[in-house]
Amino acid sequence: MVLLSILQIRVSTVFMLDINVPDLLSRLRKIGYVTAPIRQTLEGVTISFIDPFNMIAGKGTVRVDYDFGRRALGIESPNSKEISSALEEIWSCLGEMNVNIEKTLIPHELMVVAEASLKPKFIDAKYTFKDLLDFDLRLMEGAFVRENEEPSSNRWFHLRVSPIWSSYKINEKENLYRITIVYREERSKLINFIENIESILRKLLERV
């Protein structure tokens, strides 16, 4: 594997009830975040998102968004150190607001998007279809999931490895692949995964 590029690291929490977003923004503003404007109206409080993608705050490469329809808070960055620091800051603010993340619908869901040049082991598998199609097939995309867990579980892992077809060449030693991971687990394990993401990803991809 010559190339490994982390494009996105995102952690989401889905709440049963809306959190007090203005209160959260006030606390984030005090610790250096740029936050969305809050406006008082006759109906209450409205928030003007920083961009069309529900962004409510940001600092450095970190962006924080909130989807009022799904009651989902998202924190993302391509930088593992910055997002680790932001997670601790935001979780601390939520704790001060008496929000217990562990009692939410989805406490912690990590999503990672990366690109890597590699030759997965699974593409060596060949499937005979000449009797039906006059040619054989081979496996080019792979998906791996956590054993003995349901996709709706809060202890879930899903790894997908797919070629980027626009750059694919059949005789190349390695090709560029898109890597996506969805990982739900307890907080300490997710933080460890994020802090060691490049090393863990390289070891994972060497085995698939």
GROMACS .gro file of C-alpha atoms in nm:
model
  208
    1MET     CA    1   0.000   0.000   0.000
    2VAL     CA    2   0.163   0.321  -0.123
    3LEU     CA    3  -0.113   0.574  -0.057
    4LEU     CA    4  -0.359   0.617   0.229
    5SER     CA    5  -0.554   0.940   0.253
    6ILE     CA    6  -0.815   1.009   0.523
    7LEU     CA    7  -1.089   1.223   0.366
    8GLN     CA    8  -1.346   1.237   0.644
    9ILE     CA    9  -1.384   1.134   1.008
   10ARG     CA   10  -1.733   1.192   1.143
   11VAL     CA   11  -1.901   1.109   1.474
   12SER     CA   12  -2.279   1.133   1.506
   13THR     CA   13  -2.519   1.111   1.799
   14VAL     CA   14  -2.894   1.071   1.749
   15PHE     CA   15  -3.109   1.199   2.035
   16MET     CA   16  -3.463   1.102   2.136
   17LEU     CA   17  -3.547   1.468   2.205
   18ASP     CA   18  -3.396   1.786   2.063
   19ILE     CA   19  -3.110   1.923   2.268
   20ASN     CA   20  -3.091   2.291   2.362
   21VAL     CA   21  -2.887   2.399   2.060
   22PRO     CA   22  -2.864   2.771   2.155
   23ASP     CA   23  -2.723   2.671   2.494
   24LEU     CA   24  -2.469   2.442   2.327
   25LEU     CA   25  -2.366   2.719   2.086
   26SER     CA   26  -2.321   2.964   2.372
   27ARG     CA   27  -2.087   2.721   2.546
   28LEU     CA   28  -1.893   2.645   2.227
   29ARG     CA   29  -1.851   3.016   2.153
   30LYS     CA   30  -1.678   3.060   2.490
   31ILE     CA   31  -1.414   2.798   2.400
   32GLY     CA   32  -1.323   2.941   2.061
   33TYR     CA   33  -1.576   2.802   1.815
   34VAL     CA   34  -1.731   3.012   1.540
   35THR     CA   35  -2.105   2.959   1.584
   36ALA     CA   36  -2.422   3.012   1.383
   37PRO     CA   37  -2.619   3.332   1.451
   38ILE     CA   38  -2.914   3.295   1.688
   39ARG     CA   39  -3.217   3.519   1.644
   40GLN     CA   40  -3.511   3.576   1.876
   41THR     CA   41  -3.850   3.560   1.703
   42LEU     CA   42  -4.213   3.561   1.815
   43GLU     CA   43  -4.212   3.182   1.787
   44GLY     CA   44  -3.896   3.149   1.994
   45VAL     CA   45  -3.538   3.111   1.872
   46THR     CA   46  -3.418   3.049   1.516
   47ILE     CA   47  -3.069   2.947   1.410
   48SER     CA   48  -2.919   3.059   1.078
   49PHE     CA   49  -2.695   2.773   0.966
   50ILE     CA   50  -2.342   2.866   0.865
   51ASP     CA   51  -2.383   2.667   0.541
   52PRO     CA   52  -2.666   2.473   0.370
   53PHE     CA   53  -2.551   2.148   0.532
   54ASN     CA   54  -2.684   2.233   0.880
   55MET     CA   55  -2.348   2.358   1.009
   56ILE     CA   56  -2.389   2.527   1.347
   57ALA     CA   57  -2.027   2.567   1.463
   58GLY     CA   58  -1.666   2.520   1.361
   59LYS     CA   59  -1.308   2.547   1.480
   60GLY     CA   60  -1.000   2.474   1.269
   61THR     CA   61  -1.087   2.184   1.037
   62VAL     CA   62  -1.374   2.074   1.264
   63ARG     CA   63  -1.733   2.138   1.163
   64VAL     CA   64  -2.035   2.073   1.384
   65ASP     CA   65  -2.382   2.025   1.236
   66TYR     CA   66  -2.727   1.954   1.373
   67ASP     CA   67  -3.021   1.800   1.186
   68PHE     CA   68  -3.341   1.907   1.363
   69GLY     CA   69  -3.546   1.657   1.163
   70ARG     CA   70  -3.339   1.358   1.276
   71ARG     CA   71  -3.227   1.515   1.606
   72ALA     CA   72  -2.873   1.424   1.504
   73LEU     CA   73  -2.553   1.603   1.609
   74GLY     CA   74  -2.255   1.555   1.380
   75ILE     CA   75  -1.888   1.639   1.439
   76GLU     CA   76  -1.644   1.593   1.154
   77SER     CA   77  -1.292   1.667   1.034
   78PRO     CA   78  -1.026   1.498   0.821
   79ASN     CA   79  -0.780   1.552   1.107
   80SER     CA   80  -0.781   1.283   1.378
   81LYS     CA   81  -0.618   1.502   1.644
   82GLU     CA   82  -0.854   1.794   1.592
   83ILE     CA   83  -1.169   1.583   1.595
   84SER     CA   84  -1.054   1.394   1.907
   85SER     CA   85  -1.007   1.726   2.086
   86ALA     CA   86  -1.341   1.860   1.959
   87LEU     CA   87  -1.527   1.548   2.072
   88GLU     CA   88  -1.400   1.589   2.426
   89GLU     CA   89  -1.494   1.959   2.428
   90ILE     CA   90  -1.843   1.905   2.289
   91TRP     CA   91  -1.917   1.601   2.505
   92SER     CA   92  -1.805   1.807   2.806
   93CYS     CA   93  -2.045   2.088   2.710
   94LEU     CA   94  -2.330   1.840   2.673
   95GLY     CA   95  -2.247   1.697   3.014
   96GLU     CA   96  -2.270   2.045   3.165
   97MET     CA   97  -2.615   2.068   3.006
   98ASN     CA   98  -2.715   1.742   3.182
   99VAL     CA   99  -2.737   1.556   2.851
  100ASN     CA  100  -2.653   1.189   2.899
  101ILE     CA  101  -2.520   1.073   2.562
  102GLU     CA  102  -2.519   0.709   2.670
  103LYS     CA  103  -2.901   0.719   2.692
  104THR     CA  104  -2.956   0.846   2.337
  105LEU     CA  105  -3.091   0.642   2.043
  106ILE     CA  106  -2.745   0.616   1.886
  107PRO     CA  107  -2.479   0.734   2.133
  108HIS     CA  108  -2.171   0.718   1.912
  109GLU     CA  109  -2.151   0.637   1.541
  110LEU     CA  110  -1.819   0.685   1.366
  111MET     CA  111  -1.801   0.716   0.988
  112VAL     CA  112  -1.468   0.718   0.807
  113VAL     CA  113  -1.408   0.784   0.438
  114ALA     CA  114  -1.062   0.724   0.294
  115GLU     CA  115  -0.879   0.640  -0.026
  116ALA     CA  116  -0.596   0.389  -0.058
  117SER     CA  117  -0.391   0.231  -0.333
  118LEU     CA  118  -0.396  -0.145  -0.282
  119LYS     CA  119  -0.465  -0.489  -0.426
  120PRO     CA  120  -0.720  -0.657  -0.198
  121LYS     CA  121  -0.686  -1.029  -0.143
  122PHE     CA  122  -1.053  -1.085  -0.219
  123ILE     CA  123  -1.012  -0.994  -0.588
  124ASP     CA  124  -0.820  -1.320  -0.640
  125ALA     CA  125  -1.146  -1.509  -0.600
  126LYS     CA  126  -1.289  -1.612  -0.938
  127TYR     CA  127  -1.639  -1.731  -1.021
  128THR     CA  128  -1.719  -1.949  -1.322
  129PHE     CA  129  -2.012  -1.831  -1.530
  130LYS     CA  130  -1.905  -1.929  -1.880
  131ASP     CA  131  -2.197  -2.168  -1.913
  132LEU     CA  132  -2.434  -1.876  -1.860
  133LEU     CA  133  -2.252  -1.567  -1.986
  134ASP     CA  134  -1.967  -1.697  -2.202
  135PHE     CA  135  -1.721  -1.534  -1.959
  136ASP     CA  136  -1.619  -1.559  -1.594
  137LEU     CA  137  -1.662  -1.303  -1.317
  138ARG     CA  138  -1.438  -1.183  -1.038
  139LEU     CA  139  -1.509  -1.006  -0.708
  140MET     CA  140  -1.400  -0.641  -0.718
  141GLU     CA  141  -1.584  -0.487  -0.423
  142GLY     CA  142  -1.581  -0.619  -0.068
  143ALA     CA  143  -1.789  -0.553   0.244
  144PHE     CA  144  -1.709  -0.686   0.590
  145VAL     CA  145  -1.930  -0.666   0.899
  146ARG     CA  146  -1.905  -0.749   1.266
  147GLU     CA  147  -1.999  -1.107   1.345
  148ASN     CA  148  -2.313  -1.185   1.546
  149GLU     CA  149  -2.447  -0.829   1.545
  150GLU     CA  150  -2.746  -0.668   1.373
  151PRO     CA  151  -2.704  -0.355   1.155
  152SER     CA  152  -2.930  -0.167   1.398
  153SER     CA  153  -2.708  -0.255   1.696
  154ASN     CA  154  -2.504   0.007   1.881
  155ARG     CA  155  -2.213  -0.238   1.855
  156TRP     CA  156  -2.177  -0.248   1.477
  157PHE     CA  157  -1.885  -0.243   1.233
  158HIS     CA  158  -1.911  -0.224   0.855
  159LEU     CA  159  -1.611  -0.191   0.623
  160ARG     CA  160  -1.657  -0.144   0.249
  161VAL     CA  161  -1.373  -0.148  -0.005
  162SER     CA  162  -1.464  -0.034  -0.359
  163PRO     CA  163  -1.247   0.050  -0.659
  164ILE     CA  164  -1.251   0.402  -0.797
  165TRP     CA  165  -1.339   0.302  -1.151
  166SER     CA  166  -1.230   0.626  -1.316
  167SER     CA  167  -0.867   0.544  -1.234
  168TYR     CA  168  -0.883   0.161  -1.251
  169LYS     CA  169  -0.639  -0.027  -1.477
  170ILE     CA  170  -0.656  -0.404  -1.496
  171ASN     CA  171  -0.282  -0.474  -1.512
  172GLU     CA  172  -0.171  -0.232  -1.240
  173LYS     CA  173  -0.002  -0.377  -0.932
  174GLU     CA  174  -0.228  -0.162  -0.712
  175ASN     CA  175  -0.535   0.050  -0.782
  176LEU     CA  176  -0.709   0.332  -0.600
  177TYR     CA  177  -0.991   0.217  -0.371
  178ARG     CA  178  -1.249   0.406  -0.170
  179ILE     CA  179  -1.277   0.290   0.190
  180THR     CA  180  -1.584   0.355   0.403
  181ILE     CA  181  -1.631   0.247   0.765
  182VAL     CA  182  -1.933   0.272   0.993
  183TYR     CA  183  -1.844   0.186   1.352
  184ARG     CA  184  -2.071   0.204   1.657
  185GLU     CA  185  -1.911   0.130   1.991
  186GLU     CA  186  -1.854   0.268   2.337
  187ARG     CA  187  -1.685   0.606   2.362
  188SER     CA  188  -1.337   0.494   2.473
  189LYS     CA  189  -1.304   0.244   2.188
  190LEU     CA  190  -1.411   0.497   1.927
  191ILE     CA  191  -1.164   0.753   2.057
  192ASN     CA  192  -0.886   0.494   2.046
  193PHE     CA  193  -0.983   0.406   1.688
  194ILE     CA  194  -0.978   0.773   1.583
  195GLU     CA  195  -0.646   0.848   1.753
  196ASN     CA  196  -0.481   0.549   1.581
  197ILE     CA  197  -0.685   0.558   1.264
  198GLU     CA  198  -0.405   0.551   1.006
  199SER     CA  199  -0.223   0.260   1.170
  200ILE     CA  200  -0.547   0.062   1.220
  201LEU     CA  201  -0.664   0.126   0.864
  202ARG     CA  202  -0.335   0.012   0.715
  203LYS     CA  203  -0.344  -0.312   0.914
  204LEU     CA  204  -0.709  -0.372   0.824
  205LEU     CA  205  -0.648  -0.321   0.453
  206GLU     CA  206  -0.346  -0.552   0.453
  207ARG     CA  207  -0.578  -0.837   0.557
  208VAL     CA  208  -0.877  -0.794   0.327
   0.00000   0.00000   0.00000
